[in-house]
Amino acid sequence: DAKTTQPPSMDCAEGRAANLPCNHSTISGNEYVYWYRQIHSQGPQYIIHGLKNNETNEMASLIITEDRKSSTLILPHATLRDTAVYYCIVTSLNSGYALNFGKGTSLLVTP
Amino acid sequence: DTGVSQNPRHKITKRGQNVTFRCDPISEHNRLYWYRQTLGQGPEFLTYFQNEAQLEKSRLLSDRFSAERPKGSFSTLEIQRTEQGDSAMYLCASPVEGSGANVLTFGAGSRLTVL
């Protein structure tokens, strides 16, 4: 699996968009970008994933650059409940088991 | 309620004791995963099951660790002769039906403290 690099922490004001970056310069052609988050004292929660096209669901949007070497997770209107550690994971579609979470980005949403 | 149930949620034990954690996955999914998370780190893969067969084990899973999934439903993770380094959150996960093998639903975890 390709290695990912994320900033250790970020702040965002409530109601503003939170843009969380992830670098994955060694991504290979069959690898997807997955995002999970983990709220304190809970298990990780799946957010979104994509291959090369931008994706959007009810939780977030995922923007992947054309060369696929980086991506950005966007929470369009951050709330206090979005305070969590966000993990960017790059892996092939059916790797199935050994998801490499890394240390993620700790996002603090402030009032 | 994530749909994956783990028990106990918290366990405090003395070094050298044995502990067992239980995971009840969503609706008996054929795949079930165990991860471990230490303070300040992301979850790390331990092992996974396809039905009752244990198909992959991480090097993190020392011989003091054993996992089972009898009848392909619930799973147990036992740690024998616990050490302080075993203190961690133990997470269980199962796939979301129809969403591919990497879209997992995790339980809330079982936090182990070894004194």
Short mmCIF file of C-alpha atoms in Angstrom, two decimals:
data_model
loop_
_atom_site.label_atom_id
_atom_site.label_comp_id
_atom_site.label_asym_id
_atom_site.label_seq_id
_atom_site.Cartn_x
_atom_site.Cartn_y
_atom_site.Cartn_z
CA ASP A 1 0.00 0.00 0.00
CA ALA A 2 1.15 3.52 -0.74
CA LYS A 3 2.36 5.65 2.14
CA THR A 4 0.31 8.70 3.14
CA THR A 5 1.34 11.95 4.79
CA GLN A 6 -1.11 14.07 6.78
CA PRO A 7 -0.59 17.11 9.00
CA PRO A 8 -0.76 16.06 12.66
CA SER A 9 -3.36 18.66 13.61
CA MET A 10 -5.69 21.34 12.22
CA ASP A 11 -8.21 23.80 13.57
CA CYS A 12 -11.44 24.93 11.98
CA ALA A 13 -14.14 27.35 13.07
CA GLU A 14 -17.63 25.95 13.44
CA GLY A 15 -19.70 26.52 10.31
CA ARG A 16 -16.67 26.88 8.08
CA ALA A 17 -15.38 24.32 5.62
CA ALA A 18 -12.70 21.99 6.94
CA ASN A 19 -10.20 20.98 4.27
CA LEU A 20 -8.00 18.08 5.30
CA PRO A 21 -5.06 17.32 2.99
CA CYS A 22 -3.35 14.01 2.32
CA ASN A 23 -0.27 13.35 0.25
CA HIS A 24 0.14 9.96 -1.40
CA SER A 25 2.77 10.50 -4.07
CA THR A 26 3.55 6.77 -4.46
CA ILE A 27 -0.05 5.73 -5.13
CA SER A 28 -0.36 3.07 -7.81
CA GLY A 29 -2.98 2.82 -10.52
CA ASN A 30 -5.23 0.32 -8.76
CA GLU A 31 -5.17 1.97 -5.34
CA TYR A 32 -8.08 3.91 -3.88
CA VAL A 33 -8.08 6.70 -1.33
CA TYR A 34 -10.19 5.99 1.76
CA TRP A 35 -11.02 8.32 4.61
CA TYR A 36 -12.06 7.31 8.09
CA ARG A 37 -12.47 9.35 11.24
CA GLN A 38 -12.37 8.48 14.90
CA ILE A 39 -14.20 10.48 17.50
CA HIS A 40 -12.78 10.23 21.00
CA SER A 41 -13.54 6.92 22.73
CA GLN A 42 -15.25 5.47 19.66
CA GLY A 43 -14.17 3.10 16.92
CA PRO A 44 -13.19 4.47 13.49
CA GLN A 45 -16.02 5.49 11.18
CA TYR A 46 -15.86 5.21 7.39
CA ILE A 47 -16.42 8.51 5.58
CA ILE A 48 -15.77 8.22 1.84
CA HIS A 49 -13.48 6.71 -0.78
CA GLY A 50 -12.51 7.32 -4.40
CA LEU A 51 -10.20 6.30 -7.22
CA LYS A 52 -9.69 9.36 -9.40
CA ASN A 53 -12.97 11.21 -9.72
CA ASN A 54 -14.20 13.56 -7.06
CA GLU A 55 -16.74 11.99 -4.76
CA THR A 56 -19.45 13.41 -2.53
CA ASN A 57 -21.77 11.86 0.00
CA GLU A 58 -23.85 13.06 2.91
CA MET A 59 -20.79 13.35 5.14
CA ALA A 60 -18.09 14.89 2.99
CA SER A 61 -16.51 15.52 -0.38
CA LEU A 62 -13.28 13.98 -1.63
CA ILE A 63 -11.17 15.86 -4.14
CA ILE A 64 -8.37 13.88 -5.78
CA THR A 65 -5.80 15.71 -7.89
CA GLU A 66 -5.45 14.77 -11.52
CA ASP A 67 -2.08 13.10 -10.95
CA ARG A 68 -3.63 11.33 -7.91
CA LYS A 69 -0.64 12.21 -5.76
CA SER A 70 -2.72 14.08 -3.22
CA SER A 71 -6.28 14.48 -2.07
CA THR A 72 -8.41 16.68 0.17
CA LEU A 73 -11.31 15.71 2.36
CA ILE A 74 -13.80 18.53 2.68
CA LEU A 75 -16.34 18.86 5.47
CA PRO A 76 -18.42 21.70 4.02
CA HIS A 77 -19.90 23.07 7.24
CA ALA A 78 -17.93 21.77 10.18
CA THR A 79 -19.72 21.28 13.48
CA LEU A 80 -18.34 20.64 16.95
CA ARG A 81 -19.25 16.98 16.48
CA ASP A 82 -16.75 16.77 13.63
CA THR A 83 -13.88 17.11 16.10
CA ALA A 84 -12.01 13.84 15.57
CA VAL A 85 -8.88 12.22 14.17
CA TYR A 86 -9.15 11.83 10.40
CA TYR A 87 -7.26 9.04 8.66
CA CYS A 88 -6.34 8.93 4.99
CA ILE A 89 -5.66 5.39 3.75
CA VAL A 90 -4.49 4.30 0.32
CA THR A 91 -5.04 0.69 -0.62
CA SER A 92 -6.27 -1.53 -3.41
CA LEU A 93 -10.00 -2.13 -3.63
CA ASN A 94 -10.22 -5.52 -1.99
CA SER A 95 -7.20 -5.60 0.26
CA GLY A 96 -9.78 -6.29 2.89
CA TYR A 97 -7.85 -6.55 6.05
CA ALA A 98 -4.64 -4.70 6.76
CA LEU A 99 -5.81 -1.09 6.48
CA ASN A 100 -2.86 1.13 7.42
CA PHE A 101 -4.35 3.94 9.46
CA GLY A 102 -1.19 5.86 10.33
CA LYS A 103 -1.52 8.66 12.88
CA GLY A 104 -4.03 10.80 10.99
CA THR A 105 -4.93 14.47 11.43
CA SER A 106 -6.48 15.63 14.67
CA LEU A 107 -9.15 18.15 13.69
CA LEU A 108 -10.43 20.53 16.34
CA VAL A 109 -13.59 22.44 15.48
CA THR A 110 -13.95 25.51 17.65
CA PRO A 111 -17.08 27.54 18.47
CA ASP B 1 -25.04 1.90 18.10
CA THR B 2 -22.59 0.87 15.37
CA GLY B 3 -24.01 -2.62 15.00
CA VAL B 4 -20.73 -4.28 16.07
CA SER B 5 -20.85 -5.10 19.74
CA GLN B 6 -17.77 -5.56 21.89
CA ASN B 7 -17.52 -6.71 25.48
CA PRO B 8 -16.30 -5.79 27.94
CA ARG B 9 -15.82 -2.12 27.13
CA HIS B 10 -13.18 -1.76 29.80
CA LYS B 11 -10.95 -4.28 31.50
CA ILE B 12 -8.33 -3.63 34.15
CA THR B 13 -6.11 -6.55 35.03
CA LYS B 14 -2.87 -7.33 36.75
CA ARG B 15 0.18 -8.34 34.78
CA GLY B 16 0.29 -12.05 34.20
CA GLN B 17 -3.47 -12.57 34.13
CA ASN B 18 -5.42 -13.81 31.14
CA VAL B 19 -8.14 -11.71 29.52
CA THR B 20 -10.73 -12.44 26.85
CA PHE B 21 -12.64 -10.02 24.65
CA ARG B 22 -15.73 -10.82 22.65
CA CYS B 23 -16.99 -9.33 19.39
CA ASP B 24 -20.46 -9.80 17.95
CA PRO B 25 -20.36 -8.55 14.32
CA ILE B 26 -23.21 -7.28 12.19
CA SER B 27 -25.59 -10.04 11.14
CA GLU B 28 -22.90 -12.73 10.94
CA HIS B 29 -20.82 -11.18 8.17
CA ASN B 30 -18.43 -13.73 6.77
CA ARG B 31 -15.44 -11.44 7.44
CA LEU B 32 -14.41 -10.20 10.86
CA TYR B 33 -11.34 -8.18 11.78
CA TRP B 34 -9.40 -7.40 14.94
CA TYR B 35 -7.29 -4.26 15.32
CA ARG B 36 -5.28 -2.88 18.22
CA GLN B 37 -4.86 0.82 19.01
CA THR B 38 -2.34 2.20 21.47
CA LEU B 39 -2.42 5.74 22.80
CA GLY B 40 -1.69 8.36 20.15
CA GLN B 41 -1.52 5.84 17.32
CA GLY B 42 -3.95 4.75 14.66
CA PRO B 43 -5.45 1.27 14.72
CA GLU B 44 -3.10 -1.57 13.71
CA PHE B 45 -4.30 -4.77 12.08
CA LEU B 46 -4.08 -7.93 14.18
CA THR B 47 -5.99 -10.68 12.39
CA TYR B 48 -9.05 -11.47 10.32
CA PHE B 49 -11.50 -14.30 9.78
CA GLN B 50 -13.42 -15.51 6.78
CA ASN B 51 -16.25 -17.41 8.43
CA GLU B 52 -14.54 -19.57 11.06
CA ALA B 53 -11.17 -19.66 9.30
CA GLN B 54 -8.44 -17.35 10.56
CA LEU B 55 -6.81 -16.27 7.30
CA GLU B 56 -4.21 -13.70 8.26
CA LYS B 57 -2.26 -12.79 11.34
CA SER B 58 -0.10 -9.76 11.92
CA ARG B 59 3.37 -10.08 13.41
CA LEU B 60 1.90 -8.05 16.28
CA LEU B 61 -0.06 -11.14 17.28
CA SER B 62 2.44 -12.87 19.55
CA ASP B 63 1.98 -16.45 20.73
CA ARG B 64 0.26 -15.09 23.85
CA PHE B 65 -2.62 -13.95 21.67
CA SER B 66 -5.22 -16.28 20.28
CA ALA B 67 -8.38 -15.50 18.36
CA GLU B 68 -11.25 -17.76 17.51
CA ARG B 69 -14.49 -17.55 15.63
CA PRO B 70 -16.45 -20.71 16.31
CA LYS B 71 -19.34 -21.29 13.93
CA GLY B 72 -18.40 -18.16 11.99
CA SER B 73 -20.47 -15.82 14.14
CA PHE B 74 -19.03 -14.08 17.19
CA SER B 75 -15.29 -13.95 17.82
CA THR B 76 -13.08 -13.95 20.89
CA LEU B 77 -9.60 -12.55 21.38
CA GLU B 78 -7.68 -13.97 24.32
CA ILE B 79 -4.45 -12.61 25.71
CA GLN B 80 -2.55 -14.90 28.04
CA ARG B 81 -0.02 -13.77 30.63
CA THR B 82 -0.76 -10.12 29.98
CA GLU B 83 2.06 -7.58 29.95
CA GLN B 84 1.91 -3.82 30.45
CA GLY B 85 2.64 -3.39 26.75
CA ASP B 86 -0.66 -5.09 25.97
CA SER B 87 -2.52 -2.06 27.33
CA ALA B 88 -4.48 -0.78 24.37
CA MET B 89 -7.89 -0.53 22.76
CA TYR B 90 -8.88 -3.72 20.95
CA LEU B 91 -11.22 -3.04 18.05
CA CYS B 92 -13.39 -5.42 16.09
CA ALA B 93 -14.82 -4.65 12.66
CA SER B 94 -16.94 -6.18 9.95
CA PRO B 95 -17.54 -5.07 6.36
CA VAL B 96 -20.52 -3.00 5.29
CA GLU B 97 -22.61 -5.23 3.07
CA GLY B 98 -22.25 -4.39 -0.59
CA SER B 99 -19.61 -1.69 -0.07
CA GLY B 100 -16.40 -3.62 -0.66
CA ALA B 101 -13.92 -5.17 1.69
CA ASN B 102 -12.34 -1.90 2.86
CA VAL B 103 -15.51 -0.22 4.09
CA LEU B 104 -15.65 -1.44 7.65
CA THR B 105 -17.94 -0.85 10.59
CA PHE B 106 -16.00 -0.84 13.83
CA GLY B 107 -17.21 -1.56 17.30
CA ALA B 108 -16.57 0.88 20.13
CA GLY B 109 -13.66 -1.26 21.29
CA SER B 110 -12.52 -2.96 24.45
CA ARG B 111 -9.99 -0.95 26.42
CA LEU B 112 -7.44 -3.02 28.31
CA THR B 113 -5.31 -1.64 31.11
CA VAL B 114 -2.61 -3.93 32.48
CA LEU B 115 -1.25 -2.85 35.85
#
